[in-house]
């Protein structure tokens, strides 16, 4: 009877574990089942370019059913696990929940935004972690330009043109840099507006941005953002976000239509509900081989796990680079265990970092060498075009970049996507009766 390996999560860990298992398992050795709510994997390092419209959203994702042929894919969420009975409960998008048996369980359910207890934040902010958020932000920023250009009200105009991002890690820096670059680029189409009318503010509680990269690289990025007029407020926190007014700890009060919260992530609540050991940050506690402590046949990796990092004498950072290698090592460990062998510890040293700052603008550190400007930007694109799985996606991503090269950013705001039934509902309303009738 073949063993069954169930993988909860179809992100980096899920995809790369499943791909390697398919490559290494022999016929009839084990069945692999991936359970995930979406039938695609979001290639997150490309999200900032989805937000600025330089990449088509569909091209920044990997279609799991197409890539994982030979692996069973279940569209649903793992909502609980029974370690004694070795089953997980799956909740599909519709219909009742059901149980799935496993011999080995892999948890790679990623992370969500970590919110601070700031009044008004949950109601008025938005994160930058998913494809939906990236697509929404692009349309939202363009809509603010339309609002500002069409109103005679100076207050409304100022509010629409104030964009506040909280969190100066690479996600926050890339998000604000790409969106500000797009907004500045399309401004020529808005004769009513000037670049100086826009306020782009990056709020960071620590005394510098980009604390996970070297000081030199962080300084290069900060200089570029400042040169472009982005107001970086280090040592500052968001205190409240109520009634359209953002209050910062340095005493500033801003009326702003855009509040993007990018101040860290935490594992999903469901991870804590699985009854497995978690650390102070809510991450699953695993040993060096990625086995969850005190839980036989359960493994975890990626953003939801605290994988020991011998290179840093701590735990691995939550990056795609690490999640990919962890997924591959985890698959090797599963194959070893299925064949009665011993798993090996995870070990990886990062080869470099790329931070996109807009079109033709980036900073990078590759094999210890620092790059900036269009060279860093080209190196970053080359790297991701080769890394994204399947030729289909490589060609589409490269195609978007090549076709977009001679043109500016696209100004079309597809915000109506968010209310697709609006026109139909309007058509369904009874026409008003004409005053000449009756
Ligand atoms: C905007 C942005 C830019 C980034 N840029 C970079 C970068 O340039 N370089 C880099 O190295 N890293 C980058 N990262 C970090 C990187 O994307 C993450 O570290 C990586 O995605 C973690 O992989 P994962 O498999 O743990 O989680 P994910 O890739 O998030 O996958 C988690 C999966 O679990 C699924 N899931 C959720 N709930 C359930 C459930 N209940 N049951 C089953 N499945 C579930 C999700 O749908 C998803 O498919 C970036 C992140 C963001 C947000």
PDB file of C-alpha atoms and ligand atoms in Angstrom, residues 7-16 34-48 64 74 76-80 89-91 107-112 128-130 133 170-172 174-175 262 265 268 270-271 301-305 317-326 352-356 380 383-384, ligand 1:
ATOM      1  CA  UNK A   7       0.852  18.904   1.965  1.00  0.00           C
ATOM      2  CA  UNK A   8      -1.209  21.719   3.532  1.00  0.00           C
ATOM      3  CA  UNK A   9      -0.539  24.849   1.473  1.00  0.00           C
ATOM      4  CA  UNK A  10       0.190  25.395  -2.207  1.00  0.00           C
ATOM      5  CA  UNK A  11       2.723  28.232  -1.858  1.00  0.00           C
ATOM      6  CA  UNK A  12       6.494  28.064  -2.090  1.00  0.00           C
ATOM      7  CA  UNK A  13       6.882  25.190   0.377  1.00  0.00           C
ATOM      8  CA  UNK A  14       3.922  23.256  -1.023  1.00  0.00           C
ATOM      9  CA  UNK A  15       4.901  23.625  -4.668  1.00  0.00           C
ATOM     10  CA  UNK A  16       8.617  22.914  -4.312  1.00  0.00           C
ATOM     11  CA  UNK A  34      -1.677  19.109  -2.007  1.00  0.00           C
ATOM     12  CA  UNK A  35      -4.516  20.931  -0.216  1.00  0.00           C
ATOM     13  CA  UNK A  36      -4.757  24.678  -0.805  1.00  0.00           C
ATOM     14  CA  UNK A  37      -7.606  27.191  -1.200  1.00  0.00           C
ATOM     15  CA  UNK A  38      -6.355  28.663  -4.497  1.00  0.00           C
ATOM     16  CA  UNK A  39      -5.405  26.585  -7.524  1.00  0.00           C
ATOM     17  CA  UNK A  40      -2.361  28.792  -8.087  1.00  0.00           C
ATOM     18  CA  UNK A  41       0.819  29.697  -6.252  1.00  0.00           C
ATOM     19  CA  UNK A  42       1.525  33.416  -5.955  1.00  0.00           C
ATOM     20  CA  UNK A  43       5.068  34.300  -6.937  1.00  0.00           C
ATOM     21  CA  UNK A  44       5.272  37.050  -4.294  1.00  0.00           C
ATOM     22  CA  UNK A  45       8.569  38.717  -5.243  1.00  0.00           C
ATOM     23  CA  UNK A  46       6.738  39.819  -8.415  1.00  0.00           C
ATOM     24  CA  UNK A  47       3.772  41.355  -6.523  1.00  0.00           C
ATOM     25  CA  UNK A  48       5.220  44.894  -6.491  1.00  0.00           C
ATOM     26  CA  UNK A  64      -0.862  24.316  -9.602  1.00  0.00           C
ATOM     27  CA  UNK A  74      -7.588  19.449  -3.487  1.00  0.00           C
ATOM     28  CA  UNK A  76      -9.846  23.701   0.132  1.00  0.00           C
ATOM     29  CA  UNK A  77      -8.422  24.695   3.501  1.00  0.00           C
ATOM     30  CA  UNK A  78      -6.985  22.436   6.159  1.00  0.00           C
ATOM     31  CA  UNK A  79      -8.882  23.537   9.260  1.00  0.00           C
ATOM     32  CA  UNK A  80      -7.743  21.017  11.883  1.00  0.00           C
ATOM     33  CA  UNK A  89     -10.060  18.063   8.168  1.00  0.00           C
ATOM     34  CA  UNK A  90     -10.500  19.795   4.807  1.00  0.00           C
ATOM     35  CA  UNK A  91     -13.000  22.592   4.236  1.00  0.00           C
ATOM     36  CA  UNK A 107       2.469  22.212   6.865  1.00  0.00           C
ATOM     37  CA  UNK A 108       3.381  25.137   4.626  1.00  0.00           C
ATOM     38  CA  UNK A 109       0.470  27.512   5.142  1.00  0.00           C
ATOM     39  CA  UNK A 110       2.486  30.747   4.989  1.00  0.00           C
ATOM     40  CA  UNK A 111       1.689  33.928   6.853  1.00  0.00           C
ATOM     41  CA  UNK A 112      -0.676  36.896   6.994  1.00  0.00           C
ATOM     42  CA  UNK A 128       0.322  43.854   0.650  1.00  0.00           C
ATOM     43  CA  UNK A 129       0.601  40.101   0.809  1.00  0.00           C
ATOM     44  CA  UNK A 130      -1.775  38.702  -1.787  1.00  0.00           C
ATOM     45  CA  UNK A 133      -4.193  43.315  -2.635  1.00  0.00           C
ATOM     46  CA  UNK A 170      11.595  45.107   1.782  1.00  0.00           C
ATOM     47  CA  UNK A 171       7.858  44.575   1.199  1.00  0.00           C
ATOM     48  CA  UNK A 172       6.990  48.131   2.247  1.00  0.00           C
ATOM     49  CA  UNK A 174       9.187  47.753  -2.840  1.00  0.00           C
ATOM     50  CA  UNK A 175       5.457  48.514  -2.630  1.00  0.00           C
ATOM     51  CA  UNK A 262       3.342  46.277   5.689  1.00  0.00           C
ATOM     52  CA  UNK A 265       3.730  39.005   9.101  1.00  0.00           C
ATOM     53  CA  UNK A 268      -2.247  32.124  10.142  1.00  0.00           C
ATOM     54  CA  UNK A 270      -5.227  28.010  12.013  1.00  0.00           C
ATOM     55  CA  UNK A 271      -1.570  27.067  12.658  1.00  0.00           C
ATOM     56  CA  UNK A 301       8.610  24.866   6.714  1.00  0.00           C
ATOM     57  CA  UNK A 302       8.397  28.357   5.241  1.00  0.00           C
ATOM     58  CA  UNK A 303       6.865  31.432   6.863  1.00  0.00           C
ATOM     59  CA  UNK A 304       4.747  29.391   9.325  1.00  0.00           C
ATOM     60  CA  UNK A 305       7.723  27.548  10.842  1.00  0.00           C
ATOM     61  CA  UNK A 317      14.116  34.574   7.797  1.00  0.00           C
ATOM     62  CA  UNK A 318      10.672  34.411   6.132  1.00  0.00           C
ATOM     63  CA  UNK A 319      11.828  34.627   2.527  1.00  0.00           C
ATOM     64  CA  UNK A 320      10.982  32.832  -0.693  1.00  0.00           C
ATOM     65  CA  UNK A 321      14.651  31.921  -1.121  1.00  0.00           C
ATOM     66  CA  UNK A 322      14.543  29.943   2.112  1.00  0.00           C
ATOM     67  CA  UNK A 323      11.071  28.487   1.528  1.00  0.00           C
ATOM     68  CA  UNK A 324      12.122  27.058  -1.869  1.00  0.00           C
ATOM     69  CA  UNK A 325      15.218  25.329  -0.445  1.00  0.00           C
ATOM     70  CA  UNK A 326      13.331  24.147   2.629  1.00  0.00           C
ATOM     71  CA  UNK A 352      22.025  37.754  -2.573  1.00  0.00           C
ATOM     72  CA  UNK A 353      19.113  40.151  -2.391  1.00  0.00           C
ATOM     73  CA  UNK A 354      17.225  42.271  -4.904  1.00  0.00           C
ATOM     74  CA  UNK A 355      14.982  45.224  -4.095  1.00  0.00           C
ATOM     75  CA  UNK A 356      12.963  46.725  -6.909  1.00  0.00           C
ATOM     76  CA  UNK A 380      16.784  41.157 -10.735  1.00  0.00           C
ATOM     77  CA  UNK A 383      17.038  36.178 -11.884  1.00  0.00           C
ATOM     78  CA  UNK A 384      13.263  35.990 -11.468  1.00  0.00           C
TER      79      UNK A 384
HETATM   80  C1  LIG B   1       5.040  41.611  -1.492  1.00  0.00           C
HETATM   81  C2  LIG B   1       6.018  40.534  -1.107  1.00  0.00           C
HETATM   82  C3  LIG B   1       7.253  40.510  -1.738  1.00  0.00           C
HETATM   83  C4  LIG B   1       8.175  39.515  -1.405  1.00  0.00           C
HETATM   84  N1  LIG B   1       9.377  39.533  -2.040  1.00  0.00           N
HETATM   85  C5  LIG B   1      10.292  38.591  -1.739  1.00  0.00           C
HETATM   86  C6  LIG B   1      11.549  38.600  -2.401  1.00  0.00           C
HETATM   87  O1  LIG B   1      11.838  39.459  -3.236  1.00  0.00           O
HETATM   88  N2  LIG B   1      12.435  37.620  -2.077  1.00  0.00           N
HETATM   89  C7  LIG B   1      12.156  36.654  -1.158  1.00  0.00           C
HETATM   90  O2  LIG B   1      12.998  35.775  -0.925  1.00  0.00           O
HETATM   91  N3  LIG B   1      10.966  36.628  -0.501  1.00  0.00           N
HETATM   92  C8  LIG B   1      10.028  37.571  -0.771  1.00  0.00           C
HETATM   93  N4  LIG B   1       8.827  37.563  -0.105  1.00  0.00           N
HETATM   94  C9  LIG B   1       8.560  36.550   0.948  1.00  0.00           C
HETATM   95  C10 LIG B   1       8.064  35.245   0.346  1.00  0.00           C
HETATM   96  O3  LIG B   1       7.038  35.479  -0.561  1.00  0.00           O
HETATM   97  C11 LIG B   1       7.588  34.274   1.439  1.00  0.00           C
HETATM   98  O4  LIG B   1       8.643  34.084   2.348  1.00  0.00           O
HETATM   99  C12 LIG B   1       7.145  32.935   0.842  1.00  0.00           C
HETATM  100  O5  LIG B   1       5.995  33.129   0.082  1.00  0.00           O
HETATM  101  C13 LIG B   1       6.873  31.902   1.945  1.00  0.00           C
HETATM  102  O6  LIG B   1       6.474  30.695   1.374  1.00  0.00           O
HETATM  103  P1  LIG B   1       5.419  29.742   2.123  1.00  0.00           P
HETATM  104  O7  LIG B   1       5.265  28.524   1.298  1.00  0.00           O
HETATM  105  O8  LIG B   1       5.805  29.604   3.545  1.00  0.00           O
HETATM  106  O9  LIG B   1       4.067  30.568   2.148  1.00  0.00           O
HETATM  107  P2  LIG B   1       3.170  31.022   0.901  1.00  0.00           P
HETATM  108  O10 LIG B   1       3.952  31.134  -0.319  1.00  0.00           O
HETATM  109  O11 LIG B   1       2.442  32.223   1.401  1.00  0.00           O
HETATM  110  O12 LIG B   1       2.134  29.825   0.746  1.00  0.00           O
HETATM  111  C14 LIG B   1       1.166  29.516   1.720  1.00  0.00           C
HETATM  112  C15 LIG B   1       0.080  28.733   1.045  1.00  0.00           C
HETATM  113  O13 LIG B   1      -0.813  28.179   2.019  1.00  0.00           O
HETATM  114  C16 LIG B   1      -2.142  28.326   1.548  1.00  0.00           C
HETATM  115  N5  LIG B   1      -3.049  28.247   2.696  1.00  0.00           N
HETATM  116  C17 LIG B   1      -3.454  29.236   3.513  1.00  0.00           C
HETATM  117  N6  LIG B   1      -4.289  28.755   4.447  1.00  0.00           N
HETATM  118  C18 LIG B   1      -4.414  27.433   4.208  1.00  0.00           C
HETATM  119  C19 LIG B   1      -5.153  26.394   4.834  1.00  0.00           C
HETATM  120  N7  LIG B   1      -5.924  26.603   5.917  1.00  0.00           N
HETATM  121  N8  LIG B   1      -5.069  25.147   4.320  1.00  0.00           N
HETATM  122  C20 LIG B   1      -4.275  24.905   3.227  1.00  0.00           C
HETATM  123  N9  LIG B   1      -3.560  25.865   2.608  1.00  0.00           N
HETATM  124  C21 LIG B   1      -3.618  27.106   3.104  1.00  0.00           C
HETATM  125  C22 LIG B   1      -2.104  29.677   0.856  1.00  0.00           C
HETATM  126  O14 LIG B   1      -3.221  29.837   0.015  1.00  0.00           O
HETATM  127  C23 LIG B   1      -0.786  29.564   0.112  1.00  0.00           C
HETATM  128  O15 LIG B   1      -0.970  28.879  -1.087  1.00  0.00           O
HETATM  129  C24 LIG B   1       7.869  38.546  -0.414  1.00  0.00           C
HETATM  130  C25 LIG B   1       6.617  38.571   0.220  1.00  0.00           C
HETATM  131  C26 LIG B   1       5.708  39.564  -0.118  1.00  0.00           C
HETATM  132  C27 LIG B   1       4.369  39.589   0.592  1.00  0.00           C
END
